[in-house]
Amino acid sequence: MKKKDDIRVPKKQLLWQLPFLLVLVIGTVLIVRQHKNMPYQRAEGMVFGTVYHITYQSDKELKDAIESELKKVDLALSPFNKASTITQVNNNEDVKAGDDKMFREVFEKAMTISKATDGAFDITVAPLVNAWGFGFKNGTQPDARQVDSLRALIGYEKVSMTNDGHVKKADPRMMLDCGAIAKGYGCDAVARLLRYHDVENFIVEIGGEVVARGKNTQGNPWRIGVAKPTDDSLAVNTENEAVINVTDMAMATSGNYRNFYYKDGKKYAHTIDPKTGYPVQHNILSATVLAKDCATADAYATSFMVMGLERAQQVLEAHSELMAYLIYTDEKGAYQVWYSPSLEKKIKKE
C-alpha cells in the first residue's frame, strides 16, 4: 500500500528532462571556460597630471571609451582645464554647474564629507593650496597676514548649489579645489564604465587611488601594497608596509612623506589644514582608506591627514562603512601602525 506522500516521478518524465539538463550543464561549462580564457587587457595614459593604469578582462578593446570617460571627468573637475566646469565656477562665469552630472556628484559628496569631518575636508581650500603650493615653490612663503586674509575665503559652509544649478559663494574670490577627490572619482567613473560593458574582473588605478573588482590575471583576489613612508620624493625606493586585499572595494592613500618642501631647513607638508591655513604638523605619515567608492576613500584619506591620529580614529568609530590603515610616528619618532579591526582579515603582512 502506497503512502500519500510517496510521490514518484515517472521514468518517462525524467528521461524527457535529461537532454535539457545535459544542454544546460554543457552550456554552463562552455561559458565558464570561455570567460576563463578571455584575455586581460591593459590601458594606460595621463590624466589630472598623473598616470593611470587599468587592467580589465574583456574580449572588447575599451581604451577609447575609457579615455572618453576620463576626458569627461577632466572637463568637470580639472582647474587646469580652461573649459572645465570648475574653472568656470572659479572664474565666476554664469554657468549652471549642476547641469554637469559629474561636477554635481562630486560637489554633493564633498559637502557631505566636509560635514562628517567637521571641515577637515574642504573643497574651498584652493586659495591656501595655491599660496603654499605654487607660491611656496617659487620661494615666496606666505606670511601670517596673508594666511589670515586667505582664511576668510575658506569654508565649505560658505558655498552651496542653488536649485537652478549655480554655485553660490559668500565671496566671489572663493575658489574650489577638487584635487583631494578627483582622482578617486575618476576611478569610480571608469569602474562604472567597465561594469556597463559587463566587465567583471578589473583594477583601475589613477595616481595611486584604486578600484578593484573580481579577480586578477592569476585568478586570485586583487592585492594592493601600502608603501612604507620614506623621505623619497622621487619614489625611487619603494617598500611595502603591508599588502591589502581590495577586491570589490576602493582604496586611496594620502601621505606627506613624498609631498613636501624644505625651506630654511624646515620641512613643510603639502596637506593644508583648512582651519589653521597652515600645512599640517600631525604625526600621521600616511592614511590609507578603504570604502565602497574611491571618491569617498580619497576624501577621507586627506581628511585623516589633516585630523591626526586620535580624531581620525573617532571618525572611523562613527563610520563603520570605512576602514583605514594609518602609519604614524610615536613620541620617540618611531614608525607605528594602526588599522581598523575590520581590516585585519584583508591584510597580508610583508
Short mmCIF file of C-alpha atoms in Angstrom, two decimals:
data_model
loop_
_atom_site.label_atom_id
_atom_site.label_comp_id
_atom_site.label_asym_id
_atom_site.label_seq_id
_atom_site.Cartn_x
_atom_site.Cartn_y
_atom_site.Cartn_z
CA MET A 1 0.00 0.00 0.00
CA LYS A 2 1.42 3.42 -1.06
CA LYS A 3 1.63 6.25 1.40
CA LYS A 4 0.03 9.55 0.43
CA ASP A 5 3.38 11.38 0.43
CA ASP A 6 5.13 8.69 -1.60
CA ILE A 7 5.03 10.60 -4.87
CA ARG A 8 7.26 9.26 -7.59
CA VAL A 9 8.22 10.99 -10.82
CA PRO A 10 7.54 8.76 -13.84
CA LYS A 11 10.66 7.47 -15.56
CA LYS A 12 9.46 8.82 -18.90
CA GLN A 13 9.33 12.33 -17.46
CA LEU A 14 12.91 12.03 -16.14
CA LEU A 15 14.15 10.75 -19.48
CA TRP A 16 12.41 13.64 -21.23
CA GLN A 17 14.21 16.16 -18.97
CA LEU A 18 17.71 14.67 -19.31
CA PRO A 19 18.56 16.24 -22.69
CA PHE A 20 17.67 19.68 -21.39
CA LEU A 21 19.73 19.19 -18.24
CA LEU A 22 22.64 17.98 -20.36
CA VAL A 23 22.44 21.05 -22.62
CA LEU A 24 22.31 23.30 -19.53
CA VAL A 25 25.40 21.70 -17.98
CA ILE A 26 27.38 21.79 -21.25
CA GLY A 27 26.36 25.41 -21.86
CA THR A 28 27.45 26.42 -18.37
CA VAL A 29 30.81 24.69 -18.78
CA LEU A 30 31.40 26.40 -22.13
CA ILE A 31 30.51 29.83 -20.72
CA VAL A 32 32.83 29.36 -17.73
CA ARG A 33 35.64 28.11 -20.00
CA GLN A 34 35.14 30.97 -22.45
CA HIS A 35 35.22 33.52 -19.62
CA LYS A 36 38.30 31.89 -18.11
CA ASN A 37 40.12 32.11 -21.45
CA MET A 38 39.03 35.70 -22.04
CA PRO A 39 42.13 37.91 -22.22
CA TYR A 40 43.10 40.61 -19.74
CA GLN A 41 43.75 43.90 -21.46
CA ARG A 42 45.63 46.98 -20.29
CA ALA A 43 45.18 50.68 -20.82
CA GLU A 44 47.37 53.48 -19.52
CA GLY A 45 47.93 57.16 -20.07
CA MET A 46 47.87 60.56 -18.37
CA VAL A 47 45.01 62.33 -16.61
CA PHE A 48 44.89 65.03 -13.87
CA GLY A 49 48.64 65.47 -14.26
CA THR A 50 49.33 61.89 -13.21
CA VAL A 51 49.47 58.39 -14.72
CA TYR A 52 46.62 55.91 -14.84
CA HIS A 53 46.85 52.13 -15.23
CA ILE A 54 43.84 49.92 -15.92
CA THR A 55 43.72 46.13 -16.28
CA TYR A 56 40.45 44.52 -17.29
CA GLN A 57 39.23 41.16 -18.59
CA SER A 58 37.23 41.58 -21.77
CA ASP A 59 37.10 40.46 -25.38
CA LYS A 60 36.49 44.10 -26.30
CA GLU A 61 39.16 46.79 -26.53
CA LEU A 62 37.84 49.63 -24.36
CA LYS A 63 40.69 52.15 -24.20
CA ASP A 64 38.91 54.71 -26.40
CA ALA A 65 35.83 54.51 -24.18
CA ILE A 66 38.00 54.81 -21.06
CA GLU A 67 39.81 57.84 -22.46
CA SER A 68 36.49 59.44 -23.34
CA GLU A 69 35.18 58.92 -19.82
CA LEU A 70 38.32 60.37 -18.24
CA LYS A 71 38.05 63.43 -20.50
CA LYS A 72 34.54 63.99 -19.14
CA VAL A 73 35.90 63.90 -15.59
CA ASP A 74 38.68 66.31 -16.56
CA LEU A 75 36.17 68.64 -18.20
CA ALA A 76 34.16 68.66 -14.99
CA LEU A 77 36.82 68.85 -12.27
CA SER A 78 40.23 69.97 -13.56
CA PRO A 79 41.19 73.53 -12.59
CA PHE A 80 43.95 73.33 -15.22
CA ASN A 81 41.40 72.84 -17.99
CA LYS A 82 40.30 76.32 -19.05
CA ALA A 83 36.99 74.96 -20.35
CA SER A 84 36.14 72.85 -17.29
CA THR A 85 33.08 73.39 -15.15
CA ILE A 86 35.16 74.01 -12.03
CA THR A 87 37.26 76.63 -13.86
CA GLN A 88 34.10 78.44 -14.92
CA VAL A 89 32.87 78.37 -11.31
CA ASN A 90 36.20 79.69 -10.05
CA ASN A 91 36.10 82.46 -12.65
CA ASN A 92 32.57 83.40 -11.56
CA GLU A 93 31.15 82.75 -15.01
CA ASP A 94 27.40 82.33 -15.41
CA VAL A 95 27.42 78.53 -15.57
CA LYS A 96 24.85 76.06 -14.32
CA ALA A 97 27.41 73.75 -12.79
CA GLY A 98 24.67 71.47 -11.53
CA ASP A 99 23.83 70.51 -15.12
CA ASP A 100 27.22 68.79 -15.22
CA LYS A 101 26.36 65.45 -13.61
CA MET A 102 29.92 64.67 -12.62
CA PHE A 103 30.52 68.06 -11.04
CA ARG A 104 27.23 67.86 -9.14
CA GLU A 105 28.02 64.37 -7.80
CA VAL A 106 31.44 65.44 -6.56
CA PHE A 107 30.17 68.73 -5.13
CA GLU A 108 27.40 66.99 -3.17
CA LYS A 109 29.73 64.26 -1.91
CA ALA A 110 32.27 66.90 -0.88
CA MET A 111 29.64 68.74 1.15
CA THR A 112 28.61 65.50 2.89
CA ILE A 113 32.17 64.53 3.79
CA SER A 114 33.04 68.08 4.85
CA LYS A 115 30.24 67.96 7.42
CA ALA A 116 31.23 64.47 8.58
CA THR A 117 34.84 65.59 9.11
CA ASP A 118 34.00 68.99 10.61
CA GLY A 119 35.72 70.74 7.73
CA ALA A 120 38.95 68.72 7.70
CA PHE A 121 37.99 68.04 4.09
CA ASP A 122 37.06 71.26 2.30
CA ILE A 123 36.97 71.95 -1.45
CA THR A 124 37.18 75.71 -0.86
CA VAL A 125 40.82 75.35 0.24
CA ALA A 126 42.14 76.37 -3.23
CA PRO A 127 43.46 79.85 -2.27
CA LEU A 128 45.57 78.34 0.51
CA VAL A 129 46.78 75.48 -1.69
CA ASN A 130 47.85 78.00 -4.30
CA ALA A 131 49.65 80.12 -1.72
CA TRP A 132 51.51 77.28 -0.05
CA GLY A 133 51.89 75.18 -3.18
CA PHE A 134 52.70 77.19 -6.29
CA GLY A 135 53.74 80.28 -4.34
CA PHE A 136 55.98 78.36 -2.00
CA LYS A 137 57.64 76.55 -4.90
CA ASN A 138 58.57 79.96 -6.26
CA GLY A 139 60.25 80.76 -2.97
CA THR A 140 57.60 83.07 -1.52
CA GLN A 141 56.32 81.56 1.68
CA PRO A 142 53.03 83.20 2.74
CA ASP A 143 53.30 85.23 5.93
CA ALA A 144 50.80 85.25 8.81
CA ARG A 145 48.94 88.29 7.47
CA GLN A 146 48.46 86.65 4.07
CA VAL A 147 47.31 83.38 5.63
CA ASP A 148 44.78 85.18 7.83
CA SER A 149 43.49 87.07 4.81
CA LEU A 150 43.06 83.89 2.79
CA ARG A 151 41.32 82.07 5.64
CA ALA A 152 38.39 84.44 5.18
CA LEU A 153 37.85 82.79 1.79
CA ILE A 154 37.84 79.25 3.18
CA GLY A 155 34.85 77.29 4.44
CA TYR A 156 32.62 74.68 2.79
CA GLU A 157 29.59 76.20 4.54
CA LYS A 158 30.18 79.39 2.54
CA VAL A 159 29.32 77.72 -0.78
CA SER A 160 26.16 75.98 -1.94
CA MET A 161 24.35 74.91 -5.06
CA THR A 162 21.10 76.67 -5.93
CA ASN A 163 18.04 74.90 -7.24
CA ASP A 164 18.85 76.01 -10.77
CA GLY A 165 22.38 74.56 -10.57
CA HIS A 166 24.51 77.65 -9.90
CA VAL A 167 27.26 77.54 -7.28
CA LYS A 168 26.64 80.32 -4.78
CA LYS A 169 29.67 81.79 -2.98
CA ALA A 170 29.75 84.01 0.09
CA ASP A 171 32.67 85.84 -1.54
CA PRO A 172 33.36 85.90 -5.31
CA ARG A 173 37.09 85.45 -4.59
CA MET A 174 36.44 81.96 -3.25
CA MET A 175 37.75 79.10 -5.39
CA LEU A 176 37.13 75.36 -5.44
CA ASP A 177 39.78 72.65 -5.49
CA CYS A 178 38.78 69.01 -6.10
CA GLY A 179 42.35 67.74 -6.03
CA ALA A 180 41.66 65.56 -2.98
CA ILE A 181 38.69 63.79 -4.53
CA ALA A 182 39.01 63.99 -8.34
CA LYS A 183 41.38 61.04 -8.82
CA GLY A 184 39.14 58.84 -6.70
CA TYR A 185 36.07 59.95 -8.62
CA GLY A 186 37.89 59.27 -11.88
CA CYS A 187 38.49 55.68 -10.74
CA ASP A 188 34.79 55.34 -9.92
CA ALA A 189 33.78 56.71 -13.32
CA VAL A 190 35.96 54.21 -15.18
CA ALA A 191 34.75 51.37 -12.94
CA ARG A 192 31.13 52.24 -13.80
CA LEU A 193 32.04 52.25 -17.48
CA LEU A 194 33.62 48.80 -17.26
CA ARG A 195 30.61 47.40 -15.43
CA TYR A 196 28.39 48.90 -18.16
CA HIS A 197 30.37 46.79 -20.62
CA ASP A 198 29.83 43.69 -18.42
CA VAL A 199 33.46 43.54 -17.28
CA GLU A 200 33.59 41.58 -14.04
CA ASN A 201 37.33 41.47 -13.33
CA PHE A 202 39.33 44.69 -13.34
CA ILE A 203 41.53 47.10 -11.46
CA VAL A 204 41.54 50.86 -12.08
CA GLU A 205 44.41 52.93 -10.67
CA ILE A 206 44.86 56.69 -11.05
CA GLY A 207 47.82 58.22 -9.27
CA GLY A 208 47.72 55.58 -6.54
CA GLU A 209 43.95 55.58 -5.99
CA VAL A 210 42.35 52.23 -6.79
CA VAL A 211 39.07 50.50 -7.55
CA ALA A 212 39.24 46.70 -7.87
CA ARG A 213 36.64 44.10 -8.69
CA GLY A 214 36.69 40.33 -9.18
CA LYS A 215 39.97 38.50 -9.70
CA ASN A 216 43.39 39.28 -11.10
CA THR A 217 45.17 37.67 -14.07
CA GLN A 218 46.13 34.66 -11.92
CA GLY A 219 42.57 34.14 -10.76
CA ASN A 220 43.30 35.46 -7.26
CA PRO A 221 41.88 38.45 -5.37
CA TRP A 222 43.47 41.81 -6.18
CA ARG A 223 46.05 42.87 -3.61
CA ILE A 224 47.50 46.38 -3.32
CA GLY A 225 50.60 47.39 -1.41
CA VAL A 226 50.71 50.15 1.20
CA ALA A 227 54.05 51.91 0.78
CA LYS A 228 56.38 52.28 3.74
CA PRO A 229 56.89 56.02 4.35
CA THR A 230 60.33 57.32 3.41
CA ASP A 231 61.65 60.78 2.57
CA ASP A 232 61.88 59.73 -1.09
CA SER A 233 60.11 62.40 -3.11
CA LEU A 234 61.01 60.69 -6.39
CA ALA A 235 59.59 57.31 -5.25
CA VAL A 236 62.77 55.58 -6.42
CA ASN A 237 62.94 53.29 -3.42
CA THR A 238 59.58 51.70 -2.65
CA GLU A 239 58.93 49.10 0.01
CA ASN A 240 55.55 47.89 1.20
CA GLU A 241 54.49 48.18 4.80
CA ALA A 242 51.65 45.75 4.08
CA VAL A 243 49.55 44.31 1.27
CA ILE A 244 45.76 44.65 1.40
CA ASN A 245 43.04 42.69 -0.36
CA VAL A 246 40.86 45.35 -2.01
CA THR A 247 38.72 43.13 -4.20
CA ASP A 248 35.25 44.63 -4.76
CA MET A 249 36.32 47.78 -2.93
CA ALA A 250 38.11 51.07 -3.44
CA MET A 251 41.31 52.23 -1.76
CA ALA A 252 43.02 55.61 -1.57
CA THR A 253 46.17 56.78 0.19
CA SER A 254 47.21 60.25 1.25
CA GLY A 255 50.69 60.92 2.60
CA ASN A 256 53.09 63.78 3.15
CA TYR A 257 56.25 61.72 3.17
CA ARG A 258 56.73 62.19 -0.60
CA ASN A 259 54.98 65.53 -0.97
CA PHE A 260 56.84 68.19 0.96
CA TYR A 261 59.07 71.22 0.70
CA TYR A 262 62.20 72.26 2.56
CA LYS A 263 62.51 75.97 3.37
CA ASP A 264 65.26 77.36 5.61
CA GLY A 265 65.92 73.85 6.89
CA LYS A 266 62.28 73.24 7.83
CA LYS A 267 60.09 70.59 6.25
CA TYR A 268 56.58 71.58 5.13
CA ALA A 269 53.85 69.07 4.29
CA HIS A 270 51.73 69.56 1.17
CA THR A 271 48.45 68.92 3.02
CA ILE A 272 46.88 72.16 4.23
CA ASP A 273 44.64 72.38 7.29
CA PRO A 274 41.65 74.46 6.07
CA LYS A 275 41.02 75.85 9.56
CA THR A 276 44.52 76.98 10.52
CA GLY A 277 45.61 77.88 7.00
CA TYR A 278 48.97 76.17 7.53
CA PRO A 279 50.50 72.84 6.43
CA VAL A 280 49.57 70.06 8.86
CA GLN A 281 52.04 69.13 11.58
CA HIS A 282 50.34 65.95 12.82
CA ASN A 283 52.07 62.63 13.40
CA ILE A 284 50.30 60.68 10.64
CA LEU A 285 52.70 59.91 7.79
CA SER A 286 50.16 58.21 5.53
CA ALA A 287 46.47 57.42 5.66
CA THR A 288 45.03 54.60 3.56
CA VAL A 289 41.25 54.34 3.44
CA LEU A 290 39.03 51.60 2.03
CA ALA A 291 35.44 52.36 1.08
CA LYS A 292 32.72 51.30 -1.35
CA ASP A 293 33.69 54.08 -3.76
CA CYS A 294 37.04 55.71 -4.40
CA ALA A 295 35.88 59.34 -4.21
CA THR A 296 34.87 58.70 -0.60
CA ALA A 297 38.12 56.88 0.18
CA ASP A 298 40.13 59.69 -1.44
CA ALA A 299 38.44 62.47 0.51
CA TYR A 300 38.61 60.69 3.87
CA ALA A 301 42.30 59.82 3.37
CA THR A 302 43.06 63.55 3.03
CA SER A 303 40.81 64.34 5.98
CA PHE A 304 42.69 61.94 8.25
CA MET A 305 46.00 63.55 7.30
CA VAL A 306 44.53 66.87 8.46
CA MET A 307 42.94 65.50 11.64
CA GLY A 308 45.75 63.48 13.14
CA LEU A 309 45.52 60.03 14.66
CA GLU A 310 43.05 60.48 17.53
CA ARG A 311 40.44 62.44 15.60
CA ALA A 312 40.74 60.05 12.65
CA GLN A 313 40.04 57.13 14.97
CA GLN A 314 36.98 58.90 16.34
CA VAL A 315 35.59 59.46 12.83
CA LEU A 316 36.23 55.83 11.95
CA GLU A 317 34.31 54.69 15.02
CA ALA A 318 31.32 56.70 13.81
CA HIS A 319 31.60 55.37 10.24
CA SER A 320 31.72 51.58 10.25
CA GLU A 321 31.48 51.57 6.44
CA LEU A 322 35.08 52.84 6.31
CA MET A 323 38.33 51.01 7.03
CA ALA A 324 41.73 52.63 7.44
CA TYR A 325 45.41 51.77 7.69
CA LEU A 326 47.32 54.60 9.35
CA ILE A 327 51.10 54.90 9.61
CA TYR A 328 52.34 57.41 12.16
CA THR A 329 55.26 58.31 14.40
CA ASP A 330 55.12 57.90 18.17
CA GLU A 331 56.60 60.20 20.84
CA LYS A 332 60.06 58.76 20.16
CA GLY A 333 59.80 59.28 16.41
CA ALA A 334 59.47 55.56 15.64
CA TYR A 335 57.12 54.30 12.92
CA GLN A 336 53.89 52.78 14.22
CA VAL A 337 50.82 51.31 12.53
CA TRP A 338 47.17 51.43 13.49
CA TYR A 339 44.37 49.90 11.43
CA SER A 340 40.65 49.28 11.71
CA PRO A 341 39.86 45.94 13.40
CA SER A 342 37.61 45.09 10.44
CA LEU A 343 40.66 45.31 8.17
CA GLU A 344 42.54 42.52 9.94
CA LYS A 345 41.45 39.73 7.58
CA LYS A 346 42.35 41.75 4.49
CA ILE A 347 45.96 42.44 5.46
CA LYS A 348 48.85 40.31 4.35
CA LYS A 349 51.93 41.41 6.27
CA GLU A 350 55.07 41.80 4.20
#
